[in-house]
Each structure stands twice: as C-alpha cells, then as structure tokens.
mmCIF file of C-alpha atoms in Angstrom:
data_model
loop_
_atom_site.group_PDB
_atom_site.id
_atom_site.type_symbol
_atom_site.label_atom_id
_atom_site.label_comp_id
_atom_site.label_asym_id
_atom_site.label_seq_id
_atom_site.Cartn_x
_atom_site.Cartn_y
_atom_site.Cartn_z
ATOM 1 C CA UNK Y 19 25.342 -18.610 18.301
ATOM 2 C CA UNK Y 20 24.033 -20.156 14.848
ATOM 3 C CA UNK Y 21 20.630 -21.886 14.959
ATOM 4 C CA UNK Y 22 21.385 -24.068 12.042
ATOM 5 C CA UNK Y 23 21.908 -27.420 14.285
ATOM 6 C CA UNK Y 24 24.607 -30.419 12.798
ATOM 7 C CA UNK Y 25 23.036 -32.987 10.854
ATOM 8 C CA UNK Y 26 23.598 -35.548 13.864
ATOM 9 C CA UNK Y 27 22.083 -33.229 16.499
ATOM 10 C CA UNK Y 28 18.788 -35.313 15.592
ATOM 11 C CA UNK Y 29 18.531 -38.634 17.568
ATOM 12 C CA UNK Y 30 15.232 -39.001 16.468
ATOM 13 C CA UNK Y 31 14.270 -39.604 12.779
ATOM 14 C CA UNK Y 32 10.718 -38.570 13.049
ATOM 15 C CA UNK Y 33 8.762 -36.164 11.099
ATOM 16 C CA UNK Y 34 9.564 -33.482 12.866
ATOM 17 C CA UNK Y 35 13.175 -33.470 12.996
ATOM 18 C CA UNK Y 36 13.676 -34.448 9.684
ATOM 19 C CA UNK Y 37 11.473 -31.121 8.594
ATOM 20 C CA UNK Y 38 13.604 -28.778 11.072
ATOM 21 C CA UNK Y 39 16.536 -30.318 9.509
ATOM 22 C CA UNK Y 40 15.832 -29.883 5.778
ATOM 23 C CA UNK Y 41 14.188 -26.817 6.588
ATOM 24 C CA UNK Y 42 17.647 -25.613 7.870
ATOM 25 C CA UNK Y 43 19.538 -26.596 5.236
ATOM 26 C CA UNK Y 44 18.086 -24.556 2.526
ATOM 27 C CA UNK Y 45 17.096 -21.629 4.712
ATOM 28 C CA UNK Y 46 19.138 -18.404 4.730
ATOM 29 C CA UNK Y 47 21.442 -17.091 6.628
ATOM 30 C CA UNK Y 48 20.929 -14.650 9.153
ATOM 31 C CA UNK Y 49 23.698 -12.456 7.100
ATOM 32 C CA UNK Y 50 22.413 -12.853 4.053
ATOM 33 C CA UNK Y 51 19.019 -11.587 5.891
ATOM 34 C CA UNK Y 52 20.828 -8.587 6.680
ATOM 35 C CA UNK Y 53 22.245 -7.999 3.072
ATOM 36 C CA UNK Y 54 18.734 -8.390 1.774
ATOM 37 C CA UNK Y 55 16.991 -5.575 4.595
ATOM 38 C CA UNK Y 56 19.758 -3.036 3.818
ATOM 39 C CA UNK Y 57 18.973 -3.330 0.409
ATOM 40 C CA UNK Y 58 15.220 -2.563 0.816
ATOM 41 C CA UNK Y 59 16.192 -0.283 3.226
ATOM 42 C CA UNK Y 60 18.120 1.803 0.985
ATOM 43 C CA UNK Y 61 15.773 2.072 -1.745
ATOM 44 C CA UNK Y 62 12.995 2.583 0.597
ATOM 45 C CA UNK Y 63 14.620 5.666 1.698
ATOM 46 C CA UNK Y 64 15.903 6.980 -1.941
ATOM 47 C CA UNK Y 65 11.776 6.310 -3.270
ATOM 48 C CA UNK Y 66 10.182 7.757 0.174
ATOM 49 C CA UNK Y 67 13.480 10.330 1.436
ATOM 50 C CA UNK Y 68 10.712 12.860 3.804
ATOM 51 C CA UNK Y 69 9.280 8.934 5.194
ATOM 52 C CA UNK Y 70 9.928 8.192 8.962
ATOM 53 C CA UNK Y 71 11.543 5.277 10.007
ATOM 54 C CA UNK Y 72 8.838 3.822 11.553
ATOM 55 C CA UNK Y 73 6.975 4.447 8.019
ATOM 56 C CA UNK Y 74 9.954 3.210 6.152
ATOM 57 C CA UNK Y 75 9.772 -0.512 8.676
ATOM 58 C CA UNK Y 76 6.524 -0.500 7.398
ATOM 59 C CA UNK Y 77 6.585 0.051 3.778
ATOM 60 C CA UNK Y 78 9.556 -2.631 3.958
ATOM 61 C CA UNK Y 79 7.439 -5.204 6.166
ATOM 62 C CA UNK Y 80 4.428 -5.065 3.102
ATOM 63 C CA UNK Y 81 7.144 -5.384 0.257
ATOM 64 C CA UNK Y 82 8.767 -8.828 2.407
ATOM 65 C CA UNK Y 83 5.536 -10.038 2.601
ATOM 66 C CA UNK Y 84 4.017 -9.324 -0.279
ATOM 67 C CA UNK Y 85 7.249 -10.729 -2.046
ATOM 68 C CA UNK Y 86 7.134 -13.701 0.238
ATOM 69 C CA UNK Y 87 3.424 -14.625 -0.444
ATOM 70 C CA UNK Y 88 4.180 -14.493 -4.082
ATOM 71 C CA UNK Y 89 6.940 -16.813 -3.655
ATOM 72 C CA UNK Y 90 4.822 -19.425 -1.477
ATOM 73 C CA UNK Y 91 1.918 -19.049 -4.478
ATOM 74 C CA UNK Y 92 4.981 -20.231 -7.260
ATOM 75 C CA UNK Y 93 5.768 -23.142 -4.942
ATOM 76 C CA UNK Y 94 2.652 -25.465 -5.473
ATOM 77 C CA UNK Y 95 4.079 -28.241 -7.638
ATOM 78 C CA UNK Y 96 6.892 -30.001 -7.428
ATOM 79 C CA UNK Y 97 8.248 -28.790 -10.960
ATOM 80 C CA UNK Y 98 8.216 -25.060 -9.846
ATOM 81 C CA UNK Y 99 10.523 -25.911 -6.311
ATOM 82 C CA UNK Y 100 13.619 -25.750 -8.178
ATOM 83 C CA UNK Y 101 13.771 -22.301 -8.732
ATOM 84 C CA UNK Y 102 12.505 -21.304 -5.339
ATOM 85 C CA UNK Y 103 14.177 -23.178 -3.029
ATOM 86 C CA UNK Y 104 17.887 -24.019 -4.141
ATOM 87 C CA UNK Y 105 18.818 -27.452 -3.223
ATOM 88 C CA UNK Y 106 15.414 -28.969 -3.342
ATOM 89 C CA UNK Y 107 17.106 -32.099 -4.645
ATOM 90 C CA UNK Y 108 18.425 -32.431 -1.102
ATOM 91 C CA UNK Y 109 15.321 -31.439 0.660
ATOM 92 C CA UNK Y 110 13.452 -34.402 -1.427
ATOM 93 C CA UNK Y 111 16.025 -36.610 -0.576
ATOM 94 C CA UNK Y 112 16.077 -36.092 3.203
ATOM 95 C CA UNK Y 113 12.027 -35.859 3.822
ATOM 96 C CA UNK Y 114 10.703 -37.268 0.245
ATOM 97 C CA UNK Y 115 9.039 -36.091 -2.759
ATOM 98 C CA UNK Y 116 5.717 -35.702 -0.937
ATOM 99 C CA UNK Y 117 6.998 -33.364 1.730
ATOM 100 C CA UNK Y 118 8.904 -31.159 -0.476
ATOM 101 C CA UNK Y 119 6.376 -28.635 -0.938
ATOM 102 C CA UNK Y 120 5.835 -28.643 2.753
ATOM 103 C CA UNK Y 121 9.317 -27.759 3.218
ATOM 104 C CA UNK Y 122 9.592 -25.268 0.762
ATOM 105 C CA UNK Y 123 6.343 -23.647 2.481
ATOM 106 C CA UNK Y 124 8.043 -23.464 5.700
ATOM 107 C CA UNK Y 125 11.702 -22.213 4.451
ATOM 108 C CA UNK Y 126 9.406 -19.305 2.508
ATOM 109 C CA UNK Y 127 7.994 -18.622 5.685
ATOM 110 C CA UNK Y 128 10.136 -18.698 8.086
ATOM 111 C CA UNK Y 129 12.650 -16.911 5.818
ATOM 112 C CA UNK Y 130 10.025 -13.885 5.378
ATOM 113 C CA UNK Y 131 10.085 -14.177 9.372
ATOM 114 C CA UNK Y 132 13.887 -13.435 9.477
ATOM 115 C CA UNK Y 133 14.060 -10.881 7.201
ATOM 116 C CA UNK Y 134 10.833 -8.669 8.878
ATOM 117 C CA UNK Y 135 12.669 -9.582 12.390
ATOM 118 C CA UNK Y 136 15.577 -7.840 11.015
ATOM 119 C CA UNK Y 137 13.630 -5.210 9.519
ATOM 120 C CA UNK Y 138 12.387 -4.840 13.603
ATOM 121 C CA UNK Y 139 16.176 -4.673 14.536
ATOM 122 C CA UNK Y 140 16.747 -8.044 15.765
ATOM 123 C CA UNK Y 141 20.081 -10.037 15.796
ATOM 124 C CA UNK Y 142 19.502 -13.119 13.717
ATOM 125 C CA UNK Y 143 22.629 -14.139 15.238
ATOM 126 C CA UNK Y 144 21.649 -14.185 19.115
ATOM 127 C CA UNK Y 145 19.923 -17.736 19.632
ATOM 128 C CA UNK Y 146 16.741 -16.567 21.004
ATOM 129 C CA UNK Y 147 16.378 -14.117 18.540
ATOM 130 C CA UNK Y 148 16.137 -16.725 15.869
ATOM 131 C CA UNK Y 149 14.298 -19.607 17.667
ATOM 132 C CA UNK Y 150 11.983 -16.861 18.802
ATOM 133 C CA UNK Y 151 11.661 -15.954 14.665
ATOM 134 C CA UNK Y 152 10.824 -19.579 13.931
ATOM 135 C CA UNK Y 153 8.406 -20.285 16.514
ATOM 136 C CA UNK Y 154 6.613 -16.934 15.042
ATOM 137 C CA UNK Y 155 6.389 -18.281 11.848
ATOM 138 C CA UNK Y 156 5.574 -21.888 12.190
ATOM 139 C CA UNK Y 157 2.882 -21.005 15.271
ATOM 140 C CA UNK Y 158 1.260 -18.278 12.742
ATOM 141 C CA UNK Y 159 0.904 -21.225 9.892
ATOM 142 C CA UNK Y 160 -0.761 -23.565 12.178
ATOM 143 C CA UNK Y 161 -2.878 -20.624 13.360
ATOM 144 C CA UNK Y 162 -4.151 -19.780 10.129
ATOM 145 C CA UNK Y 163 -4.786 -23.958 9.569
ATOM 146 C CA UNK Y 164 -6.928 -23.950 12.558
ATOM 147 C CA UNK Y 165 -4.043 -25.911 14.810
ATOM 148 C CA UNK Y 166 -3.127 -22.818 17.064
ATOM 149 C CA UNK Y 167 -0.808 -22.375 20.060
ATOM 150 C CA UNK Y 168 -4.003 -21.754 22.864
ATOM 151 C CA UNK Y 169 -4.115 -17.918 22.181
ATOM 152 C CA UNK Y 170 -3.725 -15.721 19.408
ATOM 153 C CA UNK Y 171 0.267 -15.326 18.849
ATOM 154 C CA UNK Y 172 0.138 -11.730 17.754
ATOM 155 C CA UNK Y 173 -1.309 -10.963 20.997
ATOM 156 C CA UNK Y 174 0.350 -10.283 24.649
ATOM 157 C CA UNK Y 175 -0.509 -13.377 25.975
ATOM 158 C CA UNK Y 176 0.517 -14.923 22.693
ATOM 159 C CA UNK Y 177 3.933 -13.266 22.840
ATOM 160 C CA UNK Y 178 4.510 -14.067 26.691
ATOM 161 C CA UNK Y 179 3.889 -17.622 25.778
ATOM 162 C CA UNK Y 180 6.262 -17.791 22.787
ATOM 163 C CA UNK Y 181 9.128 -16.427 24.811
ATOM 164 C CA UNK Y 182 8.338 -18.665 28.020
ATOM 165 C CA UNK Y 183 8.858 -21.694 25.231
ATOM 166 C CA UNK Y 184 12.501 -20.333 24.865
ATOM 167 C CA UNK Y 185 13.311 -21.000 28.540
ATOM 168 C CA UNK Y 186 12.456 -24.374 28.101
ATOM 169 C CA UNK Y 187 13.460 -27.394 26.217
ATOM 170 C CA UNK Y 188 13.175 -25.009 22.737
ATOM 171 C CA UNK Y 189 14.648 -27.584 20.265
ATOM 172 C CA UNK Y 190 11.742 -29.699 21.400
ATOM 173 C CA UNK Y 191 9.195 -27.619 20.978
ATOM 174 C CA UNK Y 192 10.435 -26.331 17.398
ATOM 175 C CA UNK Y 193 10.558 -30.409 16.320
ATOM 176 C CA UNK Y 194 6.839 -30.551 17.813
ATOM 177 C CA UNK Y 195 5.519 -27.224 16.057
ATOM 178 C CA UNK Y 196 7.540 -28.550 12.651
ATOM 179 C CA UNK Y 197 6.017 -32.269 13.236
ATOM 180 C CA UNK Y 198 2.441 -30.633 13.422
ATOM 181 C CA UNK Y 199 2.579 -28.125 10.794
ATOM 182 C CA UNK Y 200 4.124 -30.689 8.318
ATOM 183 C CA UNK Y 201 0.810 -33.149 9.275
ATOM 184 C CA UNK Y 202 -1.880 -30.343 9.083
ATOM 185 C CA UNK Y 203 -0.242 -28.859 5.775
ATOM 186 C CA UNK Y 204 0.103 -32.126 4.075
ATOM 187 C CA UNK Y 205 -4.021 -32.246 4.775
ATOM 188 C CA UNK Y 206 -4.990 -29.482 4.229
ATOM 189 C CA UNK Y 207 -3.276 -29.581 0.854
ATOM 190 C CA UNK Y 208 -4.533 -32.421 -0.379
ATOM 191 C CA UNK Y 209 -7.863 -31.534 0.360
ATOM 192 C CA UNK Y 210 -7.527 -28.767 -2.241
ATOM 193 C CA UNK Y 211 -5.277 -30.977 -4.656
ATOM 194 C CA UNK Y 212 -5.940 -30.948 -8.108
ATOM 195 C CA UNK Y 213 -7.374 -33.900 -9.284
ATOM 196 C CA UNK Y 214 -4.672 -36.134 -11.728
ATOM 197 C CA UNK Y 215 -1.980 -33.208 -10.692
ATOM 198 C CA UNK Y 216 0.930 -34.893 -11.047
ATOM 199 C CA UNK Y 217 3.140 -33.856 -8.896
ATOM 200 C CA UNK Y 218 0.839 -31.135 -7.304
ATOM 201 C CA UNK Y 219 0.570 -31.120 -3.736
ATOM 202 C CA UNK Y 220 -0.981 -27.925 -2.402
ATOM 203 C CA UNK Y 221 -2.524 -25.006 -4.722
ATOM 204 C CA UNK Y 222 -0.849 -21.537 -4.929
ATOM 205 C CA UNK Y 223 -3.918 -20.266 -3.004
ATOM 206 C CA UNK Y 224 -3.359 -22.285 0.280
ATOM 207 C CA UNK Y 225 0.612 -21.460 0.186
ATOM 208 C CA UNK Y 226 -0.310 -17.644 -0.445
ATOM 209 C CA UNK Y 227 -3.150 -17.013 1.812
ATOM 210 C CA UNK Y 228 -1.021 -18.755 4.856
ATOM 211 C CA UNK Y 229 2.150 -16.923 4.009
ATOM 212 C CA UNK Y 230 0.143 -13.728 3.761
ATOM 213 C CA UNK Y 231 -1.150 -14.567 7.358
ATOM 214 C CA UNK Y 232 1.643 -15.642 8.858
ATOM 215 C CA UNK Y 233 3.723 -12.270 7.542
ATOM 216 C CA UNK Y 234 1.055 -9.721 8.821
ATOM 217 C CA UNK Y 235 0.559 -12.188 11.961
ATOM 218 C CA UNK Y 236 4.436 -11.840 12.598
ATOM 219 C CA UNK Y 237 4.394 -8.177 12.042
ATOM 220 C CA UNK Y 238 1.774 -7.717 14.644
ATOM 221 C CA UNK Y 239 3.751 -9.663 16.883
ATOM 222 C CA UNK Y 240 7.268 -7.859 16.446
ATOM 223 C CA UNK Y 241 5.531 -4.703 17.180
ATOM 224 C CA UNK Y 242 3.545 -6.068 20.791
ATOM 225 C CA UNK Y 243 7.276 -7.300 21.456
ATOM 226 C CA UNK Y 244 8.887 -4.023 21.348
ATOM 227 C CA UNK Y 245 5.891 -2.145 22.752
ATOM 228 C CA UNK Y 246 6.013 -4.733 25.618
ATOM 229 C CA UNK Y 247 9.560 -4.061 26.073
ATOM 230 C CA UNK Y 248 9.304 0.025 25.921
ATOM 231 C CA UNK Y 249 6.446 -0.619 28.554
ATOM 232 C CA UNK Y 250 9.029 -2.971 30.945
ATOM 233 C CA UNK Y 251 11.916 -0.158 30.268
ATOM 234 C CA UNK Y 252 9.478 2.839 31.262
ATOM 235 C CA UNK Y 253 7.929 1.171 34.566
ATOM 236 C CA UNK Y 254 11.559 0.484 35.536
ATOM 237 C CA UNK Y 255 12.647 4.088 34.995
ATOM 238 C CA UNK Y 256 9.303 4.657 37.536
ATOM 239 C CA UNK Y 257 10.242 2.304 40.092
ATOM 240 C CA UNK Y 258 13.881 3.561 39.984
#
C-alpha cells in the first residue's frame, strides 16, 4: 500500500493538506529509497569490509544525514530550490512562492527519514511503515522549533505515542503535524530572514541545524523501536 494519496483525497484546502500534498508529489519513492541504501550499502562494505553490520547501519545513518543536512542548508532561497527539489515549479504552484522553501524543508526531511528507515530494515511499502517515517520526521522538526509532540519522540514514551497515532485517524494527524510545522517554520524563518533578501525565506543555518536534529532524533528513535520490539519478542519467548 502506497502512501502517496490522489490529488482529490483532500476535501479540505487548508494549509495542511495542501503541504502533505505537495510534499508528496516531489518526495521519493519508497523504491527509489531502496536503490539509494543499497548503494551506500555497498560501498560502505567495499571502504569498511572487517565493519559489522550494526557498524555499517551506522556509518550509513551519519553519511544520510550528513548528506541530508547539507541539502536542507542549499535550500534557503528560492533561486537554489530548483536543483534540490525537482518540480518545484509545481510545489510553488500548489502552496505558493512563500511556502516553497517550507516544502522543500520537509521533502529533505522526511526523505532523509525514508532512506535511514530503510537503512533500519523497514518496508517503505507497508502503510504504517511509511506514515510511521513521516510522523518521525515532521514531529522531530517541530521538536527542535520548540512545538513538540508532549514527550521527547526519540524516547519510549515518545515512540509508544507515535505508533498509537497510527491506530487512529493517521491522515489527520499527518495534515495537523504538516499544518503546524508549515506555521512554526514560516516564523521561525522569517525571524532569521535576511533583510532586502529577495526571495530568501529561511537561512541555511535554520534548515541545517533542524535537519541535523531531526536525522539523529530519527535515528534514536529507529533504534528504541527495534530494541522495544526485541524486548516484546524475548518476554514472549518467557511467557511461552
């Protein structure tokens, strides 16, 4: 099951959905995700060949990040969008000029997300998998702007929270965390603005410290995940 939702699935034209929506339409796909890990994969492997895996994840996970972050840090004018988010044209189109940085931001972000969830062994492909991905990386961003989720999200209880939004109305939530982080951006951007910038919204040091944060801060929650999990799997192998 894709997450990438049809342009109509969106009765409401607020901020929120129309973020989510151009968000989706430039993001990649969780194949191409896949194409992209196996190639860090391999040449993790062929410049580290005595590494573990679990040391190989992790040298991966600080290249996607570090990549990523760079990425976000290019993205603070308009003029530079082009060349890191294919399509922008479209993106300005559906949520305007002044959000296009915003949603280049997000599609930066959350596309770092996918590729370290599939660095972690996760199947873009299974639904919860990749709202679970998104709600990681948009919950981290508003974490690091000071708009958080109630508890840290690379915690337990941050974790357990995350998934309990997946058994609810998800496509809600998503449009709520999207509608917030595109508000609280968009301020916290122009509040470091430069002055007469035409055509700057936010400076490469706000997009590259929060994509820095919100790449370790998904890292850290990947790993409670599957340590949660292994804990579940062992007391059930007790009790059995």
């Amino acid at each position: 099951m894709n997450w990438r939702l049809d342009l109509n699935d969106a009765p409401s034209r607020d901020q929120g959905s129309l973020l989510l929506t151009a968000v989706q339409a430039v993001a990649i796909s969780p194949e191409k995700a896949k194409k992209i890990v196996a190639q860090y994969q391999k040449a993790a492997h062929k410049t580290n060949p005595k590494a573990s895996e679990t040391e190989i994840e992790e040298i991966i996970s600080n290249k996607i990040v570090d990549k990523y972050s760079k990425y976000a840090s290019l993205s603070g004018g308009v003029a530079a969008l082009p060349g890191i988010v294919p399509g922008v044209g479209t993106v300005a189109a559906m949520v305007g000029g002044g959000m296009a940085d915003t949603t280049a931001c997000m599609k930066i972000q959350i596309d770092m997300t996918m590729l370290l969830a599939t660095n972690f062994g996760y199947d873009l492909n299974d639904h919860d998998a990749m709202y679970m991905t998104t709600l990681i990386a948009v919950s981290g961003g508003l974490e690091k702007m000071g708009v958080g989720i109630g508890v840290p999200i690379a915690s337990k209880a941050g974790v357990k929270m995350l998934k309990q939004y997946l058994k609810g109305a998800t496509l809600t939530i998503v449009k709520e965390l999207f509608k917030r982080f595109g508000l609280t951006f968009t301020r916290k951007a122009l509040e470091k603005s430069i002055p007469f910038g035409v055509g700057v919204v936010a400076g490469s040091g706000l997009n590259y410290a929060l994509t820095q944060y919100v790449g370790h801060q998904a890292i850290k929650c990947f790993t409670i995940e599957r340590q949660m999990e292994e804990e579940a799997d062992n007391n059930g192998k007790v009790d059995s």
